[in-house]
Coordinates of N, CA and C and ligand atoms in Angstrom, one line a residue:
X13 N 19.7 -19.3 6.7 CA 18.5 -20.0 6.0 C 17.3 -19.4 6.7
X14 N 16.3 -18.9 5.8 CA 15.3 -18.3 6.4 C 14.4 -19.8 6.7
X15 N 13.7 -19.7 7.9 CA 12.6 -20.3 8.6 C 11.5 -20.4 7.9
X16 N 10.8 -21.6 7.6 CA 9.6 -21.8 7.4 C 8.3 -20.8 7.1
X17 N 7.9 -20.5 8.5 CA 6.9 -20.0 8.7 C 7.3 -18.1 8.7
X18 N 8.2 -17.7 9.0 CA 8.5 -16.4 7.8 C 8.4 -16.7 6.6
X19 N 8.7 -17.9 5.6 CA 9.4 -17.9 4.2 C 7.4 -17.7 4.2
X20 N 6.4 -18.3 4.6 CA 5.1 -18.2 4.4 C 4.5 -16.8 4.9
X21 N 4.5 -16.5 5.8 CA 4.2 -14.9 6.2 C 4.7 -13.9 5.3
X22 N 5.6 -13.9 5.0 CA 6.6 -12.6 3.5 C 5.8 -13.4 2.3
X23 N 5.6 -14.4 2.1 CA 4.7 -14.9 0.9 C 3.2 -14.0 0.8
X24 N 2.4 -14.3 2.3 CA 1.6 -13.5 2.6 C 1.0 -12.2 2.2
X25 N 2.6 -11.8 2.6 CA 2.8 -10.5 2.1 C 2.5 -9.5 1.0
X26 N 3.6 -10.4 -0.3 CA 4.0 -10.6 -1.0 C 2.7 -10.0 -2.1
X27 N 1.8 -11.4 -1.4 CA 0.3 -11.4 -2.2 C -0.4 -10.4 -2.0
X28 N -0.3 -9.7 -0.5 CA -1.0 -8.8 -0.5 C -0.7 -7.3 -1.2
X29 N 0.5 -6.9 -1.1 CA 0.9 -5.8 -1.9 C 0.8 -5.8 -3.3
X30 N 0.5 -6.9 -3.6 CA 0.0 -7.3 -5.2 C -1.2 -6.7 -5.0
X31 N -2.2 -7.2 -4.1 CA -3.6 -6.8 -4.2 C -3.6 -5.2 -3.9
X32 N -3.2 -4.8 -3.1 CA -2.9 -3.3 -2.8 C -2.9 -2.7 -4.2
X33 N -1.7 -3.0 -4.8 CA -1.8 -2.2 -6.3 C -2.8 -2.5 -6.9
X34 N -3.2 -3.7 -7.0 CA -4.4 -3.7 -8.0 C -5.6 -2.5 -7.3
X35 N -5.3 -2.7 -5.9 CA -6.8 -2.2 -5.5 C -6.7 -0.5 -5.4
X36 N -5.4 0.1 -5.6 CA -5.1 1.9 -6.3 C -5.4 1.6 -7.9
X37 N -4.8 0.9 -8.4 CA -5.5 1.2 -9.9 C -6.5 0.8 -10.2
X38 N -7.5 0.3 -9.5 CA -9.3 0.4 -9.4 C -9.5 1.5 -9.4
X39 N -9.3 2.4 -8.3 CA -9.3 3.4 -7.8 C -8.7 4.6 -9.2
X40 N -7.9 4.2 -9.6 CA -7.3 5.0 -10.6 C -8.3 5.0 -11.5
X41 N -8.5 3.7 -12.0 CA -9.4 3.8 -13.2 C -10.9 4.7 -12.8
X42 N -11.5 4.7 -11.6 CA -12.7 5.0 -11.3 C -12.5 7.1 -11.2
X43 N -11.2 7.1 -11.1 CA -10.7 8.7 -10.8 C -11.0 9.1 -12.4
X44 N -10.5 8.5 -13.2 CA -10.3 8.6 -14.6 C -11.6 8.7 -15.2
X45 N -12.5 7.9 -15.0 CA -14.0 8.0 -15.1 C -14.8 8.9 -15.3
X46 N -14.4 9.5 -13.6 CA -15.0 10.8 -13.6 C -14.1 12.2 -13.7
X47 N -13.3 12.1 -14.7 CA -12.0 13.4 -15.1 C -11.7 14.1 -14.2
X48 N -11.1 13.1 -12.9 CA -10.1 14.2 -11.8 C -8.6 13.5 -12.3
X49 N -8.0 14.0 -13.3 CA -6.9 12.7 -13.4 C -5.8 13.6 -12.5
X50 N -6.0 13.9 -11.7 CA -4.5 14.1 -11.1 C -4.4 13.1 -9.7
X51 N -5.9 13.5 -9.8 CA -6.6 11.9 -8.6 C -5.6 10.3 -9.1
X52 N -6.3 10.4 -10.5 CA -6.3 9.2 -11.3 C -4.2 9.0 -11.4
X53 N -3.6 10.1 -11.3 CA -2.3 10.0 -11.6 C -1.9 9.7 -9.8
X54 N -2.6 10.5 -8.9 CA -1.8 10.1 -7.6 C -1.9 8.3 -7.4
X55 N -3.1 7.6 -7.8 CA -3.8 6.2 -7.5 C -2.5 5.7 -8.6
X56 N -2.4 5.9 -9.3 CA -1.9 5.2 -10.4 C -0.1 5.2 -10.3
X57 N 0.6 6.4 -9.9 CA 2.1 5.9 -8.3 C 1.5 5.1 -7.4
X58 N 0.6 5.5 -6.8 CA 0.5 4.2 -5.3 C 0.6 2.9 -5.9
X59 N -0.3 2.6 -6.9 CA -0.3 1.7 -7.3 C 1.1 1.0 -8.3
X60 N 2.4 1.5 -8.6 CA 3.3 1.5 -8.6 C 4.0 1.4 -7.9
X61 N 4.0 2.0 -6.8 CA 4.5 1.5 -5.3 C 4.4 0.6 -4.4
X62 N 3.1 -0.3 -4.3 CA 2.8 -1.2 -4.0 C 3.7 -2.3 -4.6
X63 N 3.8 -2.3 -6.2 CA 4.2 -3.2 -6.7 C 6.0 -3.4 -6.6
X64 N 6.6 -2.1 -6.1 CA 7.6 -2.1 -5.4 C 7.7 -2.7 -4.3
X65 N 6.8 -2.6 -3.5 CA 6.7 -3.5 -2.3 C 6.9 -4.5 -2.7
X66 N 5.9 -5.1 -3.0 CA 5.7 -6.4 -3.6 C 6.9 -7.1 -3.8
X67 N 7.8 -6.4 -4.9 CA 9.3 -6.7 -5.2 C 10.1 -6.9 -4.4
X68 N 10.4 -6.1 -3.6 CA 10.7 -6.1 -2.5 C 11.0 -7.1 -1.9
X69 N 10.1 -7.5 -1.6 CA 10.1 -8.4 -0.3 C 10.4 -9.4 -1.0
X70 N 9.8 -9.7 -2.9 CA 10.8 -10.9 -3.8 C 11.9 -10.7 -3.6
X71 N 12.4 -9.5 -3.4 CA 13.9 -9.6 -3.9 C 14.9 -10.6 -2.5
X72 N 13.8 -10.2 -0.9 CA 14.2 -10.8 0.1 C 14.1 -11.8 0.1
X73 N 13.4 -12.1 0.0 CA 13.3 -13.9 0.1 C 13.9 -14.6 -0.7
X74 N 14.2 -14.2 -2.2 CA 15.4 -15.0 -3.0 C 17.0 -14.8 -2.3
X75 N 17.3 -13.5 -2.1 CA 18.7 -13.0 -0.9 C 18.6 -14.3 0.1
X76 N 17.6 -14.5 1.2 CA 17.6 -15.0 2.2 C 17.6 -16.8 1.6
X77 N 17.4 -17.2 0.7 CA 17.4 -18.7 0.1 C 15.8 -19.2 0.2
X78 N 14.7 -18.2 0.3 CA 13.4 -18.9 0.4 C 12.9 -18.9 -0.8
X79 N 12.0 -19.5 -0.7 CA 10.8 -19.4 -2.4 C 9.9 -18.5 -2.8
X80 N 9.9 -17.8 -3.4 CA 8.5 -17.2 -3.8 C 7.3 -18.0 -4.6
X81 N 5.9 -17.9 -4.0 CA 4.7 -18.4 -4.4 C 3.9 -17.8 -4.7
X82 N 3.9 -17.1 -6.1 CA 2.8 -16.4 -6.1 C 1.3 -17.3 -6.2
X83 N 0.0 -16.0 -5.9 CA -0.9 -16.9 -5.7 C -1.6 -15.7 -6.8
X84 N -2.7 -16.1 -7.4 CA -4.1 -15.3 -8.0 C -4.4 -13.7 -6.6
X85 N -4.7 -13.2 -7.4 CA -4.9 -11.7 -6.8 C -6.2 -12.0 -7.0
X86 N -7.0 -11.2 -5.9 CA -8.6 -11.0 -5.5 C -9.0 -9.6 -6.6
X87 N -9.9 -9.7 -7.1 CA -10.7 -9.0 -7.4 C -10.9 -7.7 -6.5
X88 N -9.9 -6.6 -7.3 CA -10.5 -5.5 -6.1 C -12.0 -4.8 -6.6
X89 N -12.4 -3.8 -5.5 CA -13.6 -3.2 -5.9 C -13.7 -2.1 -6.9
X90 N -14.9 -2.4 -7.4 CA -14.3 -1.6 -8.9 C -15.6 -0.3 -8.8
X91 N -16.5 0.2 -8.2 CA -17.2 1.0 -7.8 C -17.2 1.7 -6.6
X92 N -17.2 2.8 -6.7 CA -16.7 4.2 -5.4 C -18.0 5.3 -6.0
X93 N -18.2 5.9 -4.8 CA -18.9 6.7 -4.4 C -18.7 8.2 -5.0
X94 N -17.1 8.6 -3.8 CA -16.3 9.6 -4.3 C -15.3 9.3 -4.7
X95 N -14.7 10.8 -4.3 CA -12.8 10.9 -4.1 C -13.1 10.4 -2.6
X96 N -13.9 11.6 -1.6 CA -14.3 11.2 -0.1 C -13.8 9.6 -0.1
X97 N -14.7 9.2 -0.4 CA -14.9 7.3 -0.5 C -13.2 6.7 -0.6
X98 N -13.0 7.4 -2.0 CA -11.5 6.3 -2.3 C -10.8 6.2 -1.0
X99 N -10.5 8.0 -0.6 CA -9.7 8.3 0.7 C -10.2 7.5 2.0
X100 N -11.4 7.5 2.4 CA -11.6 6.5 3.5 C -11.5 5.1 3.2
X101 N -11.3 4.7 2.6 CA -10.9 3.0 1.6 C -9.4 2.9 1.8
X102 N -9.1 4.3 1.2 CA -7.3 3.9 1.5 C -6.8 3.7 2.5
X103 N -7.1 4.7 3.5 CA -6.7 5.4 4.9 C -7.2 3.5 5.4
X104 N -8.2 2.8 5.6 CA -9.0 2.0 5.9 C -8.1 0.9 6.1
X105 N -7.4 1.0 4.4 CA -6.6 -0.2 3.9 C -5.3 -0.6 4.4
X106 N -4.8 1.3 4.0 CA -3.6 1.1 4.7 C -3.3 0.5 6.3
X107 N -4.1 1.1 7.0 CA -4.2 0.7 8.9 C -4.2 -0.9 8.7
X108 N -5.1 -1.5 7.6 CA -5.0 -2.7 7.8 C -3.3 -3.1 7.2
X109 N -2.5 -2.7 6.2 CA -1.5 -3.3 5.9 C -0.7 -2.5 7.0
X110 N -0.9 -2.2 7.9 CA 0.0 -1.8 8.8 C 0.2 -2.9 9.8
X111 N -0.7 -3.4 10.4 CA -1.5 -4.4 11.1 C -0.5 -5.5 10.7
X112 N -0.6 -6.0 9.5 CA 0.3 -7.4 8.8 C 1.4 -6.8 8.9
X113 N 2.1 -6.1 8.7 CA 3.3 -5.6 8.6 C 3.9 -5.9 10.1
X114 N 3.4 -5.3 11.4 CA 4.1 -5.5 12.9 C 3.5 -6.8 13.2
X115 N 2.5 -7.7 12.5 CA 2.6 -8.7 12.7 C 3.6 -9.8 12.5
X116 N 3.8 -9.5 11.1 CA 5.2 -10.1 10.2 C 6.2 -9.7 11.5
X117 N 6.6 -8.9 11.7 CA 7.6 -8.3 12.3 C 7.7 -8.8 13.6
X118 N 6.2 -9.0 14.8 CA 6.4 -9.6 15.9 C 6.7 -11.6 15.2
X119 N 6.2 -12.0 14.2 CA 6.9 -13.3 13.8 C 8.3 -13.5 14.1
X120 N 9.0 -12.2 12.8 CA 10.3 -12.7 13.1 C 11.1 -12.4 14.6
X121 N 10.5 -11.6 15.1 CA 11.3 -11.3 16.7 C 11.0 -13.0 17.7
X122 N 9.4 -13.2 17.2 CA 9.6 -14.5 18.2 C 10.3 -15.6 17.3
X123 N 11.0 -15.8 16.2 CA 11.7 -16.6 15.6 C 13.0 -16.4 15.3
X124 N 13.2 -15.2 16.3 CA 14.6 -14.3 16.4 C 15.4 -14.1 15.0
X125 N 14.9 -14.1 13.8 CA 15.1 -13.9 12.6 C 15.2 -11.8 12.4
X126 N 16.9 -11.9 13.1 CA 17.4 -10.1 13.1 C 17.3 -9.6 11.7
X127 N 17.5 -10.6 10.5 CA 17.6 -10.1 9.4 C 16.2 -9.8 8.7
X128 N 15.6 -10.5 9.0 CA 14.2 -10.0 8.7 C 13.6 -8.6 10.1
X129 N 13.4 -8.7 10.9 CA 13.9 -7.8 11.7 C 14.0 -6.4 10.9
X130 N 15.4 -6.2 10.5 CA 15.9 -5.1 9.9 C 15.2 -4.9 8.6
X131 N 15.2 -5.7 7.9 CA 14.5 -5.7 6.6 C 12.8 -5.2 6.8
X132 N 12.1 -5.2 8.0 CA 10.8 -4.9 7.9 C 10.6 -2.8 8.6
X133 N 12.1 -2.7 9.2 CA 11.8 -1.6 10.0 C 11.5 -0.2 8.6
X134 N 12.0 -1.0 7.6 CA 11.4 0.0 6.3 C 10.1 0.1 6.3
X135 N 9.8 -1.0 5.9 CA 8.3 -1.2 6.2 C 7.8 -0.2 6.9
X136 N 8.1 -0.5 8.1 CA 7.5 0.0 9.3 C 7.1 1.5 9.0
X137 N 8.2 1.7 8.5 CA 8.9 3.6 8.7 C 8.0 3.7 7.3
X138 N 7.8 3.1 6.5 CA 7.0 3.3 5.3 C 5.6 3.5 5.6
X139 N 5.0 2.6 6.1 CA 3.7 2.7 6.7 C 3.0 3.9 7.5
X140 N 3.9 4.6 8.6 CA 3.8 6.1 9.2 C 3.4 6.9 7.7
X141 N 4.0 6.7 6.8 CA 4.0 7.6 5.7 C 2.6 7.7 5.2
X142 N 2.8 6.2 4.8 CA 1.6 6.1 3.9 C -0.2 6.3 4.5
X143 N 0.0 6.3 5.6 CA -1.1 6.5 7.0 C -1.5 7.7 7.1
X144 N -0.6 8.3 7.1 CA -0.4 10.1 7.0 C -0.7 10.6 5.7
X145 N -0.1 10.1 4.8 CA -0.2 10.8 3.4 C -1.7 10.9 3.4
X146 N -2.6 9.6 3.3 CA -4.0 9.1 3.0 C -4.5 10.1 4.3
X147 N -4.5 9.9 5.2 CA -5.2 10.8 6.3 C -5.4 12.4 6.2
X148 N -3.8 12.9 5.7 CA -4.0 14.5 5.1 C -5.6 15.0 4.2
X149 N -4.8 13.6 2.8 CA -6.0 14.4 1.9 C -6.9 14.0 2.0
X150 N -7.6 13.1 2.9 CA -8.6 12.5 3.6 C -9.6 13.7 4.5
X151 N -8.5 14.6 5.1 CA -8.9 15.8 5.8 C -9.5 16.9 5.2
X152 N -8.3 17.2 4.0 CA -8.9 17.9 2.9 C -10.0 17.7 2.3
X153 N -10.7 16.7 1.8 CA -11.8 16.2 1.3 C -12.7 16.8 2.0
X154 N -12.8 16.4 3.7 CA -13.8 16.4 4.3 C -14.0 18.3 4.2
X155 N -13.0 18.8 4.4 CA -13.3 19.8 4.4 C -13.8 20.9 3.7
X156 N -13.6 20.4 2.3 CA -14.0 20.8 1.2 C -15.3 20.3 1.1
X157 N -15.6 19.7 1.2 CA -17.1 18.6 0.9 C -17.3 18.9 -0.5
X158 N -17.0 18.4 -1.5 CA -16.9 18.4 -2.8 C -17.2 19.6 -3.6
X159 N -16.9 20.6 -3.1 CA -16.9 22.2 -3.5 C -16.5 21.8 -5.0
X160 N -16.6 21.9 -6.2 CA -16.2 21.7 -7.0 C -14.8 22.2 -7.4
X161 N -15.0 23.3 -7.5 CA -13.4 24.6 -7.4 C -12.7 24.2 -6.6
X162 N -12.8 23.6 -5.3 CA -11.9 23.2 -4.3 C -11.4 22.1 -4.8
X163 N -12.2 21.0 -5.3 CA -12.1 19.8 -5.3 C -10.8 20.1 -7.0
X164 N -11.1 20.6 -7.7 CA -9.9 20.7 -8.9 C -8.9 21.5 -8.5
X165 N -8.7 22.4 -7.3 CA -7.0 22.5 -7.0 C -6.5 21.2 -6.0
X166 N -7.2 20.5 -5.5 CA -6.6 19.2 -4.9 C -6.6 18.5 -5.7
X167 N -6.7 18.4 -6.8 CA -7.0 17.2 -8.1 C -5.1 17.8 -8.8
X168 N -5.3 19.6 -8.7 CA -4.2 20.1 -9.5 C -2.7 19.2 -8.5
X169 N -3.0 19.4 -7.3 CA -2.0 18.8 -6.2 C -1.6 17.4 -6.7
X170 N -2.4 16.7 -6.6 CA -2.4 15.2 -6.5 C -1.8 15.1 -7.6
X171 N -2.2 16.2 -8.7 CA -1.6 15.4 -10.3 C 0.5 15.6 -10.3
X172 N 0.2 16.2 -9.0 CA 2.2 16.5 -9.0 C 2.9 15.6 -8.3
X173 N 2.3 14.5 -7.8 CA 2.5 13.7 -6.8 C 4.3 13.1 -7.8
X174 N 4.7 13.1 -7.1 CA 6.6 12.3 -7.7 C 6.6 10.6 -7.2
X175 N 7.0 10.4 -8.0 CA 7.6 8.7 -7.5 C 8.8 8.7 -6.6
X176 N 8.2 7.9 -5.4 CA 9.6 7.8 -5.0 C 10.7 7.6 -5.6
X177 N 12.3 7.8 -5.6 CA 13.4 7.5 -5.9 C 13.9 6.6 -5.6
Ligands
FEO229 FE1 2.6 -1.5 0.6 FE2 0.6 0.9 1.0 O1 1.7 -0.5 1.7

């Protein structure tokens, strides 16, 4: 039987990887705006992926016997600068859901809850990813500084982005 105050922290969660998606397909929509759609196609899997998270972690907590609660999602930001901008938003964001994540995760160790434990080291191992992914083309941006020409073969990149399997 999962514990209390995990069944509320994975709720936490829960909500936030909700917001996460919403807050890539902001981003999507804002890519689409200004016709980089391969931009608009990379935001628009994250944002698909998030919502796998999201599931996720429903699917754990119904396995483990807890409740799911959803709550209202926050209004993400719906105005950006650049591509530059999106990338330091994400990179920004992600660090922060990395943050909740070894939080979550120092919970269940001091509530010695091993099955949640195992269940978050995905996470974990997911977050290196997503940290990295965002930081790459975050580098690329900078480097380009919106060269136009440069900026549409990393748009050509981004539009090949695969969904995970
Ligand atoms: Fe669900 Fe981007 O972390």
């Amino acid at each position: 039987m999962l514990g209390k105050k995990i069944e509320k922290r994975i709720n936490e969660q829960i909500q936030s990887e909700f917001y996460s998606s919403h807050f890539y397909l902001s981003m999507a929509a804002y890519c689409e705006e200004i016709d980089l759609s391969g931009f608009a196609h990379w935001m628009r899997v994250q944002s698909e992926e998030e919502r796998e998270h999201a599931m996720k972690f429903f699917d754990y907590l119904n396995e483990r016997g807890g409740r799911v609660f959803l709550e209202a999602i926050d209004k993400p930001p719906s105005s950006f600068k650049s591509p530059r901008d999106i990338f330091e938003q994400t990179l920004k964001h992600e660090q922060q859901v990395t943050k909740m994540i070894h939080r979550l995760y120092k919970t269940a160790k001091d509530e010695n809850d091993y099955a949640t434990e195992v269940e978050l080291q995905w996470f974990i191992r997911e977050q290196v990813e997503e940290e990295k992914a965002a930081s790459d083309i975050l580098e690329k941006l900078k480097m380009v500084q919106n060269a136009p020409g440069a900026l549409l073969m990393i748009d050509r990149q981004l539009g090949s982005r695969e969904r995970n399997p």
